[in-house]
Each structure stands twice: as structure tokens, then as C-alpha cells.
Tab-separated table of C-alpha atoms and ligand atoms in Angstrom:
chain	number	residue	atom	x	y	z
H	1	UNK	CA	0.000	0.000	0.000
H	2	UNK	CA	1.525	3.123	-0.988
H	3	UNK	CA	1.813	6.205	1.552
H	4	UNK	CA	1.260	9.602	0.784
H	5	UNK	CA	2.563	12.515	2.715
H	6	UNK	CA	5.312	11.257	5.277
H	7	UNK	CA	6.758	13.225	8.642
H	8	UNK	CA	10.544	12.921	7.517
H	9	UNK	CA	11.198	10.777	10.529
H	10	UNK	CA	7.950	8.216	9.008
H	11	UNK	CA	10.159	8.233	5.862
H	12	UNK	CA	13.442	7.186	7.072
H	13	UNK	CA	12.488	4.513	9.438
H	14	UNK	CA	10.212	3.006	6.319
H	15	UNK	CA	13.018	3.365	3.939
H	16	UNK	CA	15.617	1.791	6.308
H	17	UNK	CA	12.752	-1.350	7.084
H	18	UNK	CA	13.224	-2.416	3.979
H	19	UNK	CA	16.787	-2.538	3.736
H	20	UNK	CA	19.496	-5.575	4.036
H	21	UNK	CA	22.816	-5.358	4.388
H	22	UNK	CA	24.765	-6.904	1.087
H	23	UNK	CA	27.097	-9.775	0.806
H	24	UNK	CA	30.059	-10.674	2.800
H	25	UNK	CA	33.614	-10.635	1.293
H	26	UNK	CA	37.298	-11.469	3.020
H	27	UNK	CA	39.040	-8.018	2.358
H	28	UNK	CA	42.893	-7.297	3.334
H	29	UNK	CA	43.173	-5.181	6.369
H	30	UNK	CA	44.813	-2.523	4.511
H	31	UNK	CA	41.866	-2.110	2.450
H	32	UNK	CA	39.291	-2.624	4.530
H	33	UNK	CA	39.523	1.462	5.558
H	34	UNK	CA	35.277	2.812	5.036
H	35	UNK	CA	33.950	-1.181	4.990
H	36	UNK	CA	31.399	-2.152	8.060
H	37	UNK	CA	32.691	-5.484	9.486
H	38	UNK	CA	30.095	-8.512	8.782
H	39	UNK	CA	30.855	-10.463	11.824
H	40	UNK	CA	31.838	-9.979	15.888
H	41	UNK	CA	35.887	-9.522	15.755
H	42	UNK	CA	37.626	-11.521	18.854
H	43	UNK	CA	40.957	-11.469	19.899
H	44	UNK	CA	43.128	-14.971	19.360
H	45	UNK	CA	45.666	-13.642	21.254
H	46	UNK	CA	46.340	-11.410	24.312
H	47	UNK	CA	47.425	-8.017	24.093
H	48	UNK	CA	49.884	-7.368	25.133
H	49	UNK	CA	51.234	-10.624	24.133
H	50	UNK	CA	53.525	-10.934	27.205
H	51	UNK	CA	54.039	-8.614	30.125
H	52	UNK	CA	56.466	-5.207	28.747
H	53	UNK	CA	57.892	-2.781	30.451
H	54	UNK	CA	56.037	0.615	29.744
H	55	UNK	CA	58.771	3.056	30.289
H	56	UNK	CA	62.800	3.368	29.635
H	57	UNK	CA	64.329	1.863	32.736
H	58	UNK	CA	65.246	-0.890	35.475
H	59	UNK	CA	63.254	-4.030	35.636
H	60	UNK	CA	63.942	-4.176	39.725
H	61	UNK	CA	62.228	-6.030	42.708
H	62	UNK	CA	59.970	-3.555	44.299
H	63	UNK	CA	60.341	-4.969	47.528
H	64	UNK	CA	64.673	-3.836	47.032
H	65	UNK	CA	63.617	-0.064	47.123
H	66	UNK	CA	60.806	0.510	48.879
H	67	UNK	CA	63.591	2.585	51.632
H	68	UNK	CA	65.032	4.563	48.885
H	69	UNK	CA	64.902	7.952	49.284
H	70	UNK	CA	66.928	11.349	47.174
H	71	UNK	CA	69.227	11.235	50.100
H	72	UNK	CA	69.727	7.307	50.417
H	73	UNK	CA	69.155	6.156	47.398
H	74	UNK	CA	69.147	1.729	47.403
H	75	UNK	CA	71.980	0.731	44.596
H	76	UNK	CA	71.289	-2.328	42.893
H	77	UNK	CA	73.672	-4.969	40.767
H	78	UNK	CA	72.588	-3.874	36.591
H	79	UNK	CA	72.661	-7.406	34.991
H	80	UNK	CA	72.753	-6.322	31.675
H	81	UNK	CA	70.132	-5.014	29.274
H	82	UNK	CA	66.695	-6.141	27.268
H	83	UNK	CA	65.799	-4.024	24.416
H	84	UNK	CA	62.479	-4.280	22.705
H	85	UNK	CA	61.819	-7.199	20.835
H	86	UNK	CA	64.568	-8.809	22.860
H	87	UNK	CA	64.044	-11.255	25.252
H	88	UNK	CA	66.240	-12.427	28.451
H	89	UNK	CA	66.245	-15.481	30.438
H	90	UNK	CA	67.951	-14.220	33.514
H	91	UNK	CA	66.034	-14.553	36.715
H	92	UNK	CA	66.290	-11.046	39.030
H	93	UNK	CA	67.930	-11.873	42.449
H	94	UNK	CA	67.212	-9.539	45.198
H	95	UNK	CA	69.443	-6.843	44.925
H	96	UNK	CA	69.441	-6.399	41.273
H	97	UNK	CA	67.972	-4.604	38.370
H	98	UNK	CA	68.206	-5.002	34.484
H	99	UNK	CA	68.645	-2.143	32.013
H	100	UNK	CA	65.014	-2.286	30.169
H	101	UNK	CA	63.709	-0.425	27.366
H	102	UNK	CA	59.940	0.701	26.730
H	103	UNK	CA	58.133	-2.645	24.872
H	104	UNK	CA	60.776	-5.345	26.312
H	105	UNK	CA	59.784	-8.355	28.273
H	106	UNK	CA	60.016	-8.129	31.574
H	107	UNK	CA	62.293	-10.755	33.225
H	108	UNK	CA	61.314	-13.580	35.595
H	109	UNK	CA	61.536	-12.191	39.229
H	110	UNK	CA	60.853	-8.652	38.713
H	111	UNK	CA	57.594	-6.999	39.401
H	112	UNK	CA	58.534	-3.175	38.691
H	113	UNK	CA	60.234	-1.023	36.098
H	114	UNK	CA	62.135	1.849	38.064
H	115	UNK	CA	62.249	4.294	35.325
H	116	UNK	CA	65.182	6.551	34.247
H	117	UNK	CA	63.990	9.714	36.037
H	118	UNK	CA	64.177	8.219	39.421
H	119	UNK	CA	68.019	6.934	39.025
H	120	UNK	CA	70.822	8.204	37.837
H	121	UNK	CA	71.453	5.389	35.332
H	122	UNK	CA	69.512	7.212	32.086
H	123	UNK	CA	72.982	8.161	30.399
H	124	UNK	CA	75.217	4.979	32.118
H	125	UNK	CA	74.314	2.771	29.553
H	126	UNK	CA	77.497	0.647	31.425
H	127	UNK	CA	77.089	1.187	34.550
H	128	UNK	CA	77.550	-2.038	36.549
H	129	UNK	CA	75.344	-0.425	39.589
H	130	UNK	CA	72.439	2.053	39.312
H	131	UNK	CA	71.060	4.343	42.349
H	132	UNK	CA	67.232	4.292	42.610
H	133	UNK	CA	65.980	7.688	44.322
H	134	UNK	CA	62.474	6.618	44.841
H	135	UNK	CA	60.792	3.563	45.987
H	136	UNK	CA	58.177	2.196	43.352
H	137	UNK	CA	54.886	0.190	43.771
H	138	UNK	CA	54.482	-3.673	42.854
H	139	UNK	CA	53.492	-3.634	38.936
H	140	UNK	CA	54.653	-0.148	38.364
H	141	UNK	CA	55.314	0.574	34.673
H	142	UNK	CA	54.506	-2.345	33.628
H	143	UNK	CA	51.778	-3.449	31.588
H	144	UNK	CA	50.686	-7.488	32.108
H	145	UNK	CA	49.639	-9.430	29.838
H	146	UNK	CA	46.011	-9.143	28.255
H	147	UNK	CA	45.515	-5.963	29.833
H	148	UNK	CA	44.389	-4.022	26.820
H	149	UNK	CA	42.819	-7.107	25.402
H	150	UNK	CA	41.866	-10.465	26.541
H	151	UNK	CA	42.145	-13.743	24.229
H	152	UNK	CA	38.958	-14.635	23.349
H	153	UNK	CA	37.608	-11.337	23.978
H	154	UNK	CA	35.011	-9.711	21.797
H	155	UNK	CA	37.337	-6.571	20.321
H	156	UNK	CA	34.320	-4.975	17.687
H	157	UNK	CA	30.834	-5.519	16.766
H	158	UNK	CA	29.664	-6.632	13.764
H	159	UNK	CA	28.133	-3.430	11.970
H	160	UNK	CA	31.302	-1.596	13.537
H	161	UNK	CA	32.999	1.073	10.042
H	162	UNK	CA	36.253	0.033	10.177
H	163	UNK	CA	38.203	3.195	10.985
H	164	UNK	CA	42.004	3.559	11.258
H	165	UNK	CA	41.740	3.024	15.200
H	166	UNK	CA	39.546	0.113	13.960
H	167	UNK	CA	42.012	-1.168	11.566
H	168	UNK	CA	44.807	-0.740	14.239
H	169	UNK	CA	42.767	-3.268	16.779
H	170	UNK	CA	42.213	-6.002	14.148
H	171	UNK	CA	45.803	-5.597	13.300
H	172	UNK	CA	47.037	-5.730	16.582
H	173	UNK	CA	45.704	-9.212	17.432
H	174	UNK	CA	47.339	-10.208	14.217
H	175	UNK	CA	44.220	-10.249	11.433
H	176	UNK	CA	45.477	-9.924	8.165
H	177	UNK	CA	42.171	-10.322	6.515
H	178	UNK	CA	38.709	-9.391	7.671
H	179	UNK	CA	35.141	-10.552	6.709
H	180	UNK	CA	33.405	-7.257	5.695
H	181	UNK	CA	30.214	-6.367	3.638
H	182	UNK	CA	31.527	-5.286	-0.090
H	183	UNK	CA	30.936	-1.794	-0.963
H	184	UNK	CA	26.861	-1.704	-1.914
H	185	UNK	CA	26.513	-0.631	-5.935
H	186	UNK	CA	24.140	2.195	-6.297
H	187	UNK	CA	22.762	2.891	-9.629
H	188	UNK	CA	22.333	6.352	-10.756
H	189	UNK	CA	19.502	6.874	-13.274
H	190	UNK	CA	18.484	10.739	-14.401
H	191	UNK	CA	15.693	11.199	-16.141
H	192	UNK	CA	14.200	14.305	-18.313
H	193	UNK	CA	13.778	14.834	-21.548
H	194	UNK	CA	15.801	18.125	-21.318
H	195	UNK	CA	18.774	16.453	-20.276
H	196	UNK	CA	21.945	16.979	-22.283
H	197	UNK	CA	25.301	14.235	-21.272
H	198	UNK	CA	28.338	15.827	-21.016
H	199	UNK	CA	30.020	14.681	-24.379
H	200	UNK	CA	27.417	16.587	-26.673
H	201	UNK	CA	26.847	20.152	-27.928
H	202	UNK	CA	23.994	21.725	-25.399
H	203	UNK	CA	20.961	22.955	-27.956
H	204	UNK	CA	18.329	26.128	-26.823
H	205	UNK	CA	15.793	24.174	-24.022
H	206	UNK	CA	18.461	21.243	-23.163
H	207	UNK	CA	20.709	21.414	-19.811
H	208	UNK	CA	23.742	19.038	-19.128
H	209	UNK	CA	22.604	16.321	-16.533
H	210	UNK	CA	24.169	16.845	-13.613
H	211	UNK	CA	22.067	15.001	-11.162
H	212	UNK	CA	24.250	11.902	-11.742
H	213	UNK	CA	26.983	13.462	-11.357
H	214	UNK	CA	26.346	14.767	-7.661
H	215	UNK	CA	24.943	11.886	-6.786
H	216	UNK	CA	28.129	9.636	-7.953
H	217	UNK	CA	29.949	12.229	-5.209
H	218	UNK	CA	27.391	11.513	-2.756
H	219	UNK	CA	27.656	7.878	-2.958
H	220	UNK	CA	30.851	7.525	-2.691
H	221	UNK	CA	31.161	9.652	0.363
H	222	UNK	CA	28.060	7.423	1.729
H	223	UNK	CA	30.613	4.320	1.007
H	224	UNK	CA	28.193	2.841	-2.264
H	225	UNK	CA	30.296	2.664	-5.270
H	226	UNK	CA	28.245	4.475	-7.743
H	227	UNK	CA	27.139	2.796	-10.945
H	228	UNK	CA	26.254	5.596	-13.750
H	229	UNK	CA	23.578	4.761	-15.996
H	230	UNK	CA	22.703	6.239	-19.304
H	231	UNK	CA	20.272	9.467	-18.977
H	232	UNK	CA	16.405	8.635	-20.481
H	233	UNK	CA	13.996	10.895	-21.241
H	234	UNK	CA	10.660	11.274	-20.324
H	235	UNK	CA	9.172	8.078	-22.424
H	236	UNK	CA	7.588	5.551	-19.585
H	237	UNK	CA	8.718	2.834	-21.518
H	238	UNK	CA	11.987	4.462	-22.064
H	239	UNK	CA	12.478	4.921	-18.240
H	240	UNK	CA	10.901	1.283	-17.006
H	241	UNK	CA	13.387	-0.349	-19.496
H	242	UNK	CA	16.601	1.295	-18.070
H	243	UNK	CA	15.156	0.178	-14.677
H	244	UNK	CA	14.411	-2.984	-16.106
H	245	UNK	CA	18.172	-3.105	-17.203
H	246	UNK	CA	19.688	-1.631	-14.169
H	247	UNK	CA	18.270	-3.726	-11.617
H	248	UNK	CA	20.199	-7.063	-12.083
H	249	UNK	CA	23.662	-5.086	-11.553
H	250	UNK	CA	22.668	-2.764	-8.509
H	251	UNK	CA	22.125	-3.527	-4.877
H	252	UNK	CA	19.925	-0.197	-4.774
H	253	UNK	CA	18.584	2.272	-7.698
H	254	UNK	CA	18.515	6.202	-7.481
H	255	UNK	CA	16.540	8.071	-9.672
H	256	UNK	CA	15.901	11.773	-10.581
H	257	UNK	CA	13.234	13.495	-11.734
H	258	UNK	CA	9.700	12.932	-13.136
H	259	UNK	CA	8.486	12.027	-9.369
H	260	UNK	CA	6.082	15.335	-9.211
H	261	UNK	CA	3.131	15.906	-10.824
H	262	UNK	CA	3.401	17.489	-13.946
H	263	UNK	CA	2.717	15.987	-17.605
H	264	UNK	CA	5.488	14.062	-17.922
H	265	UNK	CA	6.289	12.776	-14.486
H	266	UNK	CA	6.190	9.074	-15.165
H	267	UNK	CA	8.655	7.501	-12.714
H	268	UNK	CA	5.998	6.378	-10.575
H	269	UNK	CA	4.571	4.602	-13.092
H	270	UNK	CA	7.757	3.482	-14.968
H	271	UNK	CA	8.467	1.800	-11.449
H	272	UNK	CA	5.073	0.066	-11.245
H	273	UNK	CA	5.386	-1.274	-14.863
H	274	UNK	CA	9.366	-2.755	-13.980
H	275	UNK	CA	7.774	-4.661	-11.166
H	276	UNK	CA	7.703	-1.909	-8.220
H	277	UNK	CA	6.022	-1.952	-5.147
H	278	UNK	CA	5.817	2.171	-3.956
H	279	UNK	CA	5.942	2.043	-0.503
H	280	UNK	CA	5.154	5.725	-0.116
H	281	UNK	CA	5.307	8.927	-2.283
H	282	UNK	CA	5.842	12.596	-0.900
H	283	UNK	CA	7.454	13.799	2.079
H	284	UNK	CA	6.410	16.754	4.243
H	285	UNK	CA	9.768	18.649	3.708
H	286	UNK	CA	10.943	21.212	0.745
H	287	UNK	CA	12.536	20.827	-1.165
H	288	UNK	CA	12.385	17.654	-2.313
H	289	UNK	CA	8.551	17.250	-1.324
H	290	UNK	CA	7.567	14.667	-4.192
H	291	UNK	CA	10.686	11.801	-3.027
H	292	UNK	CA	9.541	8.299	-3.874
H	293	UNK	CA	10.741	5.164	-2.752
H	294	UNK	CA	9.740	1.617	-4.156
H	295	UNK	CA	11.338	-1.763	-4.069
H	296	UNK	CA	11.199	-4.000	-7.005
H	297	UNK	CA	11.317	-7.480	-5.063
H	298	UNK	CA	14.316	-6.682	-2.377
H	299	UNK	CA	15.970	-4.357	-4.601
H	300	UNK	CA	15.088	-0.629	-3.631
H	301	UNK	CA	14.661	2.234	-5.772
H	302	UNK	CA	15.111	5.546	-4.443
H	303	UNK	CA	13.143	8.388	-6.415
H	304	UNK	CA	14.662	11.481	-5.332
H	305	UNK	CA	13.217	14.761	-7.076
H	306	UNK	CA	14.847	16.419	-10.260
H	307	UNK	CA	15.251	20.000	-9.282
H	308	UNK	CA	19.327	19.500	-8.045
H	309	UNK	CA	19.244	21.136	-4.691
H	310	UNK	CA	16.157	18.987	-3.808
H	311	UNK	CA	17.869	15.727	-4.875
H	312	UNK	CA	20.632	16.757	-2.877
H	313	UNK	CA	18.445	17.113	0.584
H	314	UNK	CA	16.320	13.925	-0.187
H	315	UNK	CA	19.855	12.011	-0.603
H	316	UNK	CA	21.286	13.635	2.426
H	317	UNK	CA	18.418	12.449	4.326
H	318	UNK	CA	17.324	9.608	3.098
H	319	UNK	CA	20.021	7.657	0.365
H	320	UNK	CA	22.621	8.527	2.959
H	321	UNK	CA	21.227	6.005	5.598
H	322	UNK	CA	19.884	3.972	2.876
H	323	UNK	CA	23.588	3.390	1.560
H	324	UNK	CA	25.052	2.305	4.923
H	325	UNK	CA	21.994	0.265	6.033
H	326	UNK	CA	23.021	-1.445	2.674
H	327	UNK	CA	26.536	-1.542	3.722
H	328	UNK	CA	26.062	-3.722	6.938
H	329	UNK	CA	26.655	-0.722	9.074
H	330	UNK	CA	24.799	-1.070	12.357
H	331	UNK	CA	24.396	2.448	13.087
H	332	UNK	CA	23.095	3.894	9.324
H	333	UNK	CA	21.973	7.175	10.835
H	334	UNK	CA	23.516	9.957	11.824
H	335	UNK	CA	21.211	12.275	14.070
H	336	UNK	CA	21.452	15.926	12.628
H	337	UNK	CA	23.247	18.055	15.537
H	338	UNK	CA	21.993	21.182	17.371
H	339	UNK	CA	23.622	24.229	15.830
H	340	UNK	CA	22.824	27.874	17.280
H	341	UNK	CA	20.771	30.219	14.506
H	342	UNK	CA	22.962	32.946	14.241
H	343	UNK	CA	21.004	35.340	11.720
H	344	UNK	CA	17.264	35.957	11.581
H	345	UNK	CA	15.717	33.948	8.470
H	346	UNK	CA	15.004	35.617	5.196
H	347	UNK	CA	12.177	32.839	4.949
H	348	UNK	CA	9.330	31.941	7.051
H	349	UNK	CA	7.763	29.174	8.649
H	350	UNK	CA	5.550	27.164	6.080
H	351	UNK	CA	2.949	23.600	6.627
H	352	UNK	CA	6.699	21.648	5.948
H	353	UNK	CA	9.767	21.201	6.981
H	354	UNK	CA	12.304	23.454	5.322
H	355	UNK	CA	16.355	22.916	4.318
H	356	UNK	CA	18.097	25.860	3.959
H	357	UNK	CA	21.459	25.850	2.993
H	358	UNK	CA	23.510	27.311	5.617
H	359	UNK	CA	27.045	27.995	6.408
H	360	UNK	CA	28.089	26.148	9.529
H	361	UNK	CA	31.519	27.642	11.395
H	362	UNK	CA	32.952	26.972	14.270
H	363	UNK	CA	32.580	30.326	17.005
H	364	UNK	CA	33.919	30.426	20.268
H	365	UNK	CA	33.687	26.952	20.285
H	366	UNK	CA	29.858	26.184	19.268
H	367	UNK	CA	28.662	25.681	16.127
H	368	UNK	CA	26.696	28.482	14.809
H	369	UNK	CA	25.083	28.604	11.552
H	370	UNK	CA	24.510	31.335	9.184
H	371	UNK	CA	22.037	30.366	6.323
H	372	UNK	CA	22.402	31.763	2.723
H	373	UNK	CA	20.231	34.557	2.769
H	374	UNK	CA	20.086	34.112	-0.853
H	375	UNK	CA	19.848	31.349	-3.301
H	376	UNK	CA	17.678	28.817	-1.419
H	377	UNK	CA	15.619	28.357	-4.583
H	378	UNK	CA	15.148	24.312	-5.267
H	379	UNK	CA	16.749	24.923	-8.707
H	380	UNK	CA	19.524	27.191	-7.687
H	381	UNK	CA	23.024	24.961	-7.773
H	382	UNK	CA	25.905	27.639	-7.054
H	383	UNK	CA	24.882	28.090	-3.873
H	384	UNK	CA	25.147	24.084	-3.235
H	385	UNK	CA	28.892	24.072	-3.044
H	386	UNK	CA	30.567	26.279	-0.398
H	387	UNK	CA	28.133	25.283	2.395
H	388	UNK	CA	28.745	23.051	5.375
H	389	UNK	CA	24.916	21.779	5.772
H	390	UNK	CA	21.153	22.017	5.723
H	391	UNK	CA	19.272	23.524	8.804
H	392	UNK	CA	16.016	22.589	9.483
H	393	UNK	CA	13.361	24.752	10.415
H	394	UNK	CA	10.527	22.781	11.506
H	395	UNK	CA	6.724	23.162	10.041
H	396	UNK	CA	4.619	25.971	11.185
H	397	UNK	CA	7.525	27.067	14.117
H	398	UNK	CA	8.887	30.588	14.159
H	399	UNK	CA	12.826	30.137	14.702
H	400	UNK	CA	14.913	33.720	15.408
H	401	UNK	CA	18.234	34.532	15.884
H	402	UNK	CA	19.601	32.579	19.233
H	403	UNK	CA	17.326	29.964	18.955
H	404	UNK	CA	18.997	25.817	18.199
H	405	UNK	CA	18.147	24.609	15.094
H	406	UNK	CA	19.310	21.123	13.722
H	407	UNK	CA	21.706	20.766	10.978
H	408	UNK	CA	22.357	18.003	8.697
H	409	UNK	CA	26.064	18.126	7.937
H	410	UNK	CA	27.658	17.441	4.980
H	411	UNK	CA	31.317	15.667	6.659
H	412	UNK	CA	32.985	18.400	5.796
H	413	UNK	CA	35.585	20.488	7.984
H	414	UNK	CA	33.662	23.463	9.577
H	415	UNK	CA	35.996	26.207	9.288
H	416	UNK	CA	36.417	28.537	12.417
H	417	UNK	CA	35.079	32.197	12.818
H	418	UNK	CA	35.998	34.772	10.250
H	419	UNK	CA	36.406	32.242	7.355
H	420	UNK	CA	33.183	31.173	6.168
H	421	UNK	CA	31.627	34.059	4.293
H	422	UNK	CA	32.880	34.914	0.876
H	423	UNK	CA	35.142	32.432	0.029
H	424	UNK	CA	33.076	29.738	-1.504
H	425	UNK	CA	33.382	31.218	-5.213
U	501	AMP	P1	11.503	17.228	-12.441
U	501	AMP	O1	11.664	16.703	-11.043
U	501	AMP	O2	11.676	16.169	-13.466
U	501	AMP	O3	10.200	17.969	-12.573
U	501	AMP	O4	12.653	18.292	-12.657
U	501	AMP	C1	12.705	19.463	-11.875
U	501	AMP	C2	13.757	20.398	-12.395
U	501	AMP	O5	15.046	19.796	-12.212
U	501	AMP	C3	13.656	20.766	-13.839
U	501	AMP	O6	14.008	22.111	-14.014
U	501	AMP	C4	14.672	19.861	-14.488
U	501	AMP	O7	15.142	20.382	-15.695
U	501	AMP	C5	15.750	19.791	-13.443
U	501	AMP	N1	16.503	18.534	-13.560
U	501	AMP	C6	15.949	17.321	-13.654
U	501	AMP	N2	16.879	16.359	-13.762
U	501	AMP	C7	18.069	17.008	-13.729
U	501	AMP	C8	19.425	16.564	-13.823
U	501	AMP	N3	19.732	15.265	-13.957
U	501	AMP	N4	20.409	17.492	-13.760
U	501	AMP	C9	20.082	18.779	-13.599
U	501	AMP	N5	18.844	19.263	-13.515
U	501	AMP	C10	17.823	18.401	-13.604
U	502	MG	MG1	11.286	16.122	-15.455
């Protein structure tokens, strides 16, 4: 049964119910950077592997120096020296300390590391006996075995996007390949019958299609690998055969244009005659009012509106999710943040939620956002680049000056005071 007229929220939560993540695959860890991990990772071995010595020092007895003092410092027998990645089988007798490094093994019989600073042995590399000013605790610089991580312990959740602290972890308990879900394929499809590609002359009434191109941007930021398909115009049977075509190759399908109701709007229709199910049409938000989603058995088509700034807010909000839902990833939506409103709005309050285009900076240490005062228009594209996010200002509520607002962000750096106007030419 198809929906008409969805809160935002309604939208994504039925967009994201009909979602699966895609396949597994075993990718090397040093590509596996932006992938979700398909399975629970668990540590087959300890970490650290063995007990190390955590500072530059003396592996000592603690119980040899717990008198020593600035003024009677306890002097202890060096018996030689462990380096990292060196190992020694010498057993510490009371009385005596060995010359460690930061990341050896500690030897059998010592439960401290006396570090440099309290003895004078930092630049004695041959001293045969070291003074130790202070006393130090059982266990002291040392780390034990397993502390970080157990074996057998559960070191990331499935659904986890591997990260480099991520890729550090799996590393560290020696994984050189990990099971992740591959990269979902997103098909781009841009329809219109005004729509010029890029390797042709551009005749009076035609524009270049770049709808596909912005979206191939998007999806790749998302972590889809975007699959370009050839423009169509607005024929029905032109559009439901390039679906038709598309859908055995893509793990979702976007769309643009012909989702509103003018003559020629026939993607709702192209989708019903390529086997669709529309699982709701129109959203209370502009732009990007008419967005459409369907599924054609699991396969989901996203129907995003033509006008470029409103595909661009129906992606952020809804393909964005969509594409790591797809991906495996556990978490597929980010919350928009609270951002303080700092200009009055050129616009008011209408029965929908409104995206304005805003620059977001970073002032005395909150974000504030200024948006465009100008150039909000759905089919206005200059003003797409430059900016940091949408704000939202919710239906029928007055926002001024001061008040929060929430911003969708676009992952981009938000520059600090002073730089954010004029410089997005
Ligand atoms: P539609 O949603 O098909 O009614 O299109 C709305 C507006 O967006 C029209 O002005 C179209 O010319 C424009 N438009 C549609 N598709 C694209 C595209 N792929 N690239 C740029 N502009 C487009
Ligand atoms: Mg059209």
C-alpha cells in the first residue's frame, strides 16, 4: 500500500525497514579502511602478548627499594640489558635490576620497572650499579599481559565502520584479513527529456545532466560505489526499461526526476510497470517534497526529485542512511546536531519542513550557523557548493536569531570564525 505525505522521521524509518545489508567478502586489512565489518571480531591472542615494560628503565624487585629515598638512594647490581623485541632469560635476584627499554619483556623475578627519572642510570648505559631515588609500587610501569585485550575477547561488533583506530585493533591481534560487507553498488539513473550528457553540444531548451553526477559524489562519500547509468527521457517505456536493465547489476537504484506531478512525471509509473512496489510517495519537507521510494522485489529504488538542490536534501536524508543500512553498518543514521541560529531567516515558517542551505563555522567553540540569505531556490546549484549543511526549520515554528536549530552536515571540515563568508566562489 503506498503512503502519501510522510513526517521525515515516518520516511526514514520506512526506507531503512526495507533494507538488508549486502554480501560478505574477506578483504585485506589494509583495504578494509570505510567497509562495516560482517561479523563480531575476537581477539586470538592477548594483548599485550607478554608482560612489557612501559617506560625506559630498570626491571627491579619492588620490595629492594621501597627505603630509597633522594638522600639514600638503594643501589642495585645492573645485569645487563633487554631491548624491545629482545628477550632475556635471567632470573632477578634480590638486589638487582636489568637495564630495560619501553616494549621489552620483563624478566622472571621482577615486578617493577624503576624508570630513568628516578636513578641516575639514564645516560650509564654501562654502569655495573644504578642508584634508585624513589621507591616504586608492585606492577609499576609495567603493563601485564592481556591488559588491553583479553584472548577470546570480543574486540568490535559486527556493523562496527572500520576506521584507522579500527584497523589498528584487528591488526594488533594479528588479522590480516577481515570478513566485511563489499561496498553496496548504487545505480544512478536521471531522467528528463531536457537532459543533455556531457560529451554533446547543449541545444536552446536542453541542460547538461548533472544530477548523476552529484549523486556519484554523494555515494561515494556514503561508502556505495556508484554505478552511472545512461540518462532517459521522459518516455515511460523508455524509463521502465533502463530500470528494467539496471536492476540485475545494482544492490539499490537512485533516480531523478519525473516524481512530481506534472505531464510528464512518469517515474511512478515506470516503477510500477518494472515490477515496483511504492511504498510511499511525498514527504512533508521542501525541497524535495515529491521523493519516492519503491522496491522491485528486495531491490530498492530511491526516487529522489529532479530540481538539483532537492535531490541533494532527499539524498542527504534519506540515500545517505539507505547506503550504509546497505553496507552492513549497524548504526546507518547519523542524528542531525543542534547548531545555534545565528542570523534571523530571510524565509518563514511554512505547513513543511524546510532545508536551507547554511554555512556552519565553528565560534567560540559552538557551532553556529549562518544560512544563505540568498539562493535557497530548489533549482539554484551555485549556492550548493561552499556550504557546510542544511538547517532545518521545523513546520509551522517561528525560529529567530539565538534559537537551536538542527543541521544536517555534509562531513565536511567546519571552518572557524571569520572564514566562512565569501570564500566559496
Ligand atoms: P523534475 O523533477 O523532473 O520535474 O525536474 C525538476 C527540475 O530539475 C527541472 O528544471 C529539471 O530540468 C531539473 N533537472 C531534472 N533532472 C536534472 C538533472 N539530472 N540534472 C540537472 N537538472 C535536472
Ligand atoms: Mg522532469
Amino acid at each position: 500500500m503506498m503512503r502519501v505525505g510522510l513526517s521525515v522521521e515516518e520516511a526514514v524509518r520506512e526506507v531503512l525497514a526495507h533494507l538488508k545489508p549486502v554480501a560478505s567478502i574477506e578483504m585485506n586489512i589494509k583495504d578494509s579502511f570505510g567497509y562495516t565489518l560482517a561479523e563480531d571480531m575476537y581477539a586470538a591472542i592477548p594483548v599485550p602478548p607478554f608482560d612489557r615494560a612501559m617506560m625506559d628503565g630498570f626491571a627491579i624487585r619492588s620490595a629492594d627499594v621501597q627505603s630509597a629515598t633522594p638522600e639514600r638512594p638503594v643501589k642495585l647490581r645492573v645485569r645487563g640489558r633487554i631491548g624491545a623485541g629482545e628477550s632475556s632469560d635471567a632470573e632477578l635476584q634480590e638486589g638487582e635490576a636489568i637495564r630495560i627499554m619501553t616494549g621489552a619483556p620483563i624478566p622472571k623475578g621482577a615486578d617493577a620497572v624503576a624508570r630513568f627519572e628516578i636513578t641516575d642510570g639514564a645516560d650509564k648505559p654501562d654502569a655495573a650499579v644504578v642508584d634508585v631515588y624513589l621507591p616504586a609500587q608492585g606492577g609499576e610501569s609495567i603493563s601485564l599481559t592481556g591488559e588491553d585485550m583479553q584472548a577470546g575477547s570480543k574486540i568490535l561488533q559486527k556493523g562496527t565502520v572500520i576506521g584507522p583506530a579500527e584497523m589498528a585493533l584487528l591488526a594488533t591481534v594479528g588479522l590480516a584479513a577481515v570478513p566485511v560487507c563489499r561496498k553496496p553498488i548504487i545505480g544512478v539513473l536521471s531522467s528528463g527529456s531536457e537532459l543533455v550528457s556531457l560529451d554533446q553540444p547543449l541545444p536552446y531548451g536542453k541542460i547538461y545532466n548533472s544530477n548523476s553526477y552529484m549523486l556519484a559524489g554523494l555515494i561515494s562519500q556514503w561508502g556505495g560505489i556508484p554505478y552511472l547509468l545512461e540518462q532517459v527521457d521522459d518516455e515511460v517505456e523508455h524509463v521502465e526499461q533502463a530500470i528494467r536493465t539496471a536492476l540485475p547489476v545494482v544492490d539499490a537504484l537512485v533516480t531523478t526526476g519525473g516524481v512530481s506531478v506534472g505531464d510528464f512525471d512518469v517515474m511512478r509509473t515506470a516503477y510500477h510497470l518494472a515490477g515496483g512496489q511504492i511504498h510511499f510517495w511525498k514527504v512533508n519537507m521542501r525541497p524535495g517534497t515529491p521523493f519516492t521510494f519503491a522496491t522491485v522485489q528486495e531491490t530498492p529504488i530511491f526516487g529522489l526529485s529532479g530540481n538539483p538542490a532537492a535531490a541533494f536534501v532527499n539524498a542527504v536524508l534519506f540515500l545517505q542512511p539507505g547506503i550504509r543500512a546497505l553496507a552492513g553498518c549497524s548504526q546507518p543514521l547519523t542524528p542531525p546536531v543542534q547548531v545555534v541560529l545565528a542570523d534571523e531567516l530571510q524565509v518563514k515558517a511554512i505547513g513543511m519542513d524546510r532545508f536551507l542551505r547554511a554555512k556552519i563555522v565553528i565560534e567560540a567553540g559552538q557551532a553556529a550557523a549562518y544560512p544563505l540569505p540568498f539562493g535557497q531556490s530548489a533549482g539554484v546549484m551555485s549556492t550548493l557548493a561552499g556550504i557546510q549543511g542544511f538547517i532545518r526549520i521545523p513546520a509551522r515554528t517561528e525560529v529567530k536569531r539565538g534559537d537551536l536549530v538542527e543541521a544536517y552536515l555534509l562531513d565536511k571540515p567546519l571552518p572557524g570564525n571569520g572564514q566562512a563568508g565569501g570564500d566559496d566562489a
